[in-house]
Amino acid sequence: MTQTIAPRVRVLVLLLLAATGLLLAGAGPASAHAALTGSEPQQGTVVDKAPDQVTLTFSEKVAMSDGSLRVLDPKGKRVDQGKASNISGTTYAVQLHGGLPDGTYTVTYQVVSEDSHPVAGAYTFSIGAPSQTSVSVADQTVGGGVVGWLYGFGRYVSYAGFAVMIGGAAFVLACWQRGSGVRAVQRTVVSGWLALTAATLLLLLLRGSYTSTGTVGDVFDLSLLGQVLQTKTGAALVSRLLLLAAAALFIAVLFGAYDKREDEEKRDLTFGLAIGGTVVAAGLAASWAMAEHASTGLQTGIAMPVDVIHLLAVAAWLGGLCTLLVALYRADTPIERSAVSRFSTLAFGSVLTLVTTGIYQSWRQLGSWSAFTETRYGQLLLVKIGLVALLVGIAWISRRWTARLGEAGALVTTDAEEADDTEDTAVREKEHVGAKAAGADSVRAAQLARQRAAVDAARRKRQRDADPDRFGLRRSVLAEAGVAVVLLAVTTVLTQTEPGRTEQEAKAATSSSASSSSSSSSADSSAAVTLDMPFDTGGEDGKGVVRVDLNPARVGANEMHVYVERPNGRAFDVPEVKVSFTLEAKSIGPLPVTPDRITTGHWSAAGVQLPMAGDWKIAVTVRTSDIDQTTVSKNAQIG
């Protein structure tokens, strides 16, 4: 039976790992956690005279360096001067040269949000009148490419290493102290420490390139590394490395001297290790809390301690689960039923802690029920909640298998095994005596001992695996671990995704800004029209919003601007946009208009002639690839 199911188990693990890889690969570059909520001049506006400066307002504070905020004239020449400065709160400004000529100007920015994620974008405004521009700014998404993928992989490995190291050590101390002498358990915890240390070093090296150029060649640029060390994220990573040195000492004591102590000494050492280990574990968890979501936004004084507790609960549950799996499959020393029961209690307490802290974190990051379905963060959070529920369900099955184990301990060595061990010991002694009598050398005796040990181990494994209750427990724990792998991947992607509250606030601010701009234009031109139309071409990366500005929206010549944006508000570089006007009541049209491309996501047409007042249907055809396009429309009153 074991041989039949083992291949299925391996296939299950491979499928889960593949799903995890696809999830990480599909995560793409990190979403911007600081959103642009306002600018002056505003996007797409035409100002009468050249401004003295360009100001950008973000949803949270950002870090800027030389070249973070640039303004380019129609020929692509920089017209900003000096370094961008923080003029108030979350508003930043850069000064412009005087006497700028008329034309369309491009504003580009690349900054780092307060919660450590890179943010980039661009927009245009015009002085006097719109013009053609040679500036071609592709849709700026920093944190992508090979460097972005490696950085995301490093984050996943660091979370996994933290959970395995902390959860494994907690499992030994709180549930199975005999496990401190089991080689398989030792290797598991040490592997967690090595993974976290290697991932932290990798993140430290990648950080400079990840937040700036995004090129692999800059990973070993010492100047970028020096800049990283001066940031909040750099300080957190260095602190993590120092704490890992203390964690190495903790692991050395736990697996080096702990198992050899007498009971009284072991009790004292257990207390010391528990206190010291908790301090080190909390410090490691704080290295994430102090530099990511919890460190910015609402109630940071509460959010960071809650985040630390949340991470510790995750580690105790998932890391302990991984160690239990290793103990059930790989340990030569059988694990007792009481140890499994103790871990079940520990896991239950961890789940309650996760639910409590998770509810607070969800409220803080989402802010509304609609954010669950309207934002990417909310959708991922729903997936995470579903995985946690599935994990709890499988854990309940594991508890049932644990309860079915014999009171005497179905996981420990049985009397029959002990009798076999006694018989085998006698056989080994006879063999050893016979070897000596025959004058065999010590090498031959050692070979015989190793062969006998291998036979003994194989026999014990067969007897152990023959226990149906133990076998059922092993399968359910393996299933838990598989779900935990995917759950950890979703959690990693969540930390790289813009919180729903921030995304909705940014959308509201953008809509308010557009409405304000539209109202201002109406006051100046009497009847300008602005239409926002979501579209989906059905292909990969085919969703967005197209906005049509028609000024003055009256009979005769009109000026039209078309802006194509992604759902997150960034300019969308599509290959083609077409517009048509139809007055169905008078059977006029469709009147086609092909606007000229001004810059990324901005199209314009002058002299759009509308011959008659009425309720005109404005249809926009957007093509996002060679084969993917769609047409959306809205009606507007003209004249």
XYZ file of C-alpha atoms in Angstrom, residues 15-17 19-20 23 156 383 387 480-492:
22
model
C 2.184 19.780 -8.671
C 2.078 21.999 -5.606
C 5.607 23.245 -6.248
C 1.655 25.852 -8.864
C 3.802 27.876 -6.511
C 2.084 31.955 -8.922
C 9.883 33.841 -0.783
C -7.270 33.355 -2.013
C -6.054 28.407 1.627
C -0.980 20.274 5.005
C 2.630 20.987 4.054
C 1.735 21.108 0.361
C -1.002 23.680 0.953
C 1.382 25.609 3.224
C 3.876 25.936 0.339
C 1.238 27.609 -1.843
C -0.028 29.698 1.085
C 3.468 31.054 1.659
C 3.731 31.957 -2.033
C 0.442 33.888 -1.900
C 1.634 35.684 1.229
C 4.858 36.675 -0.553
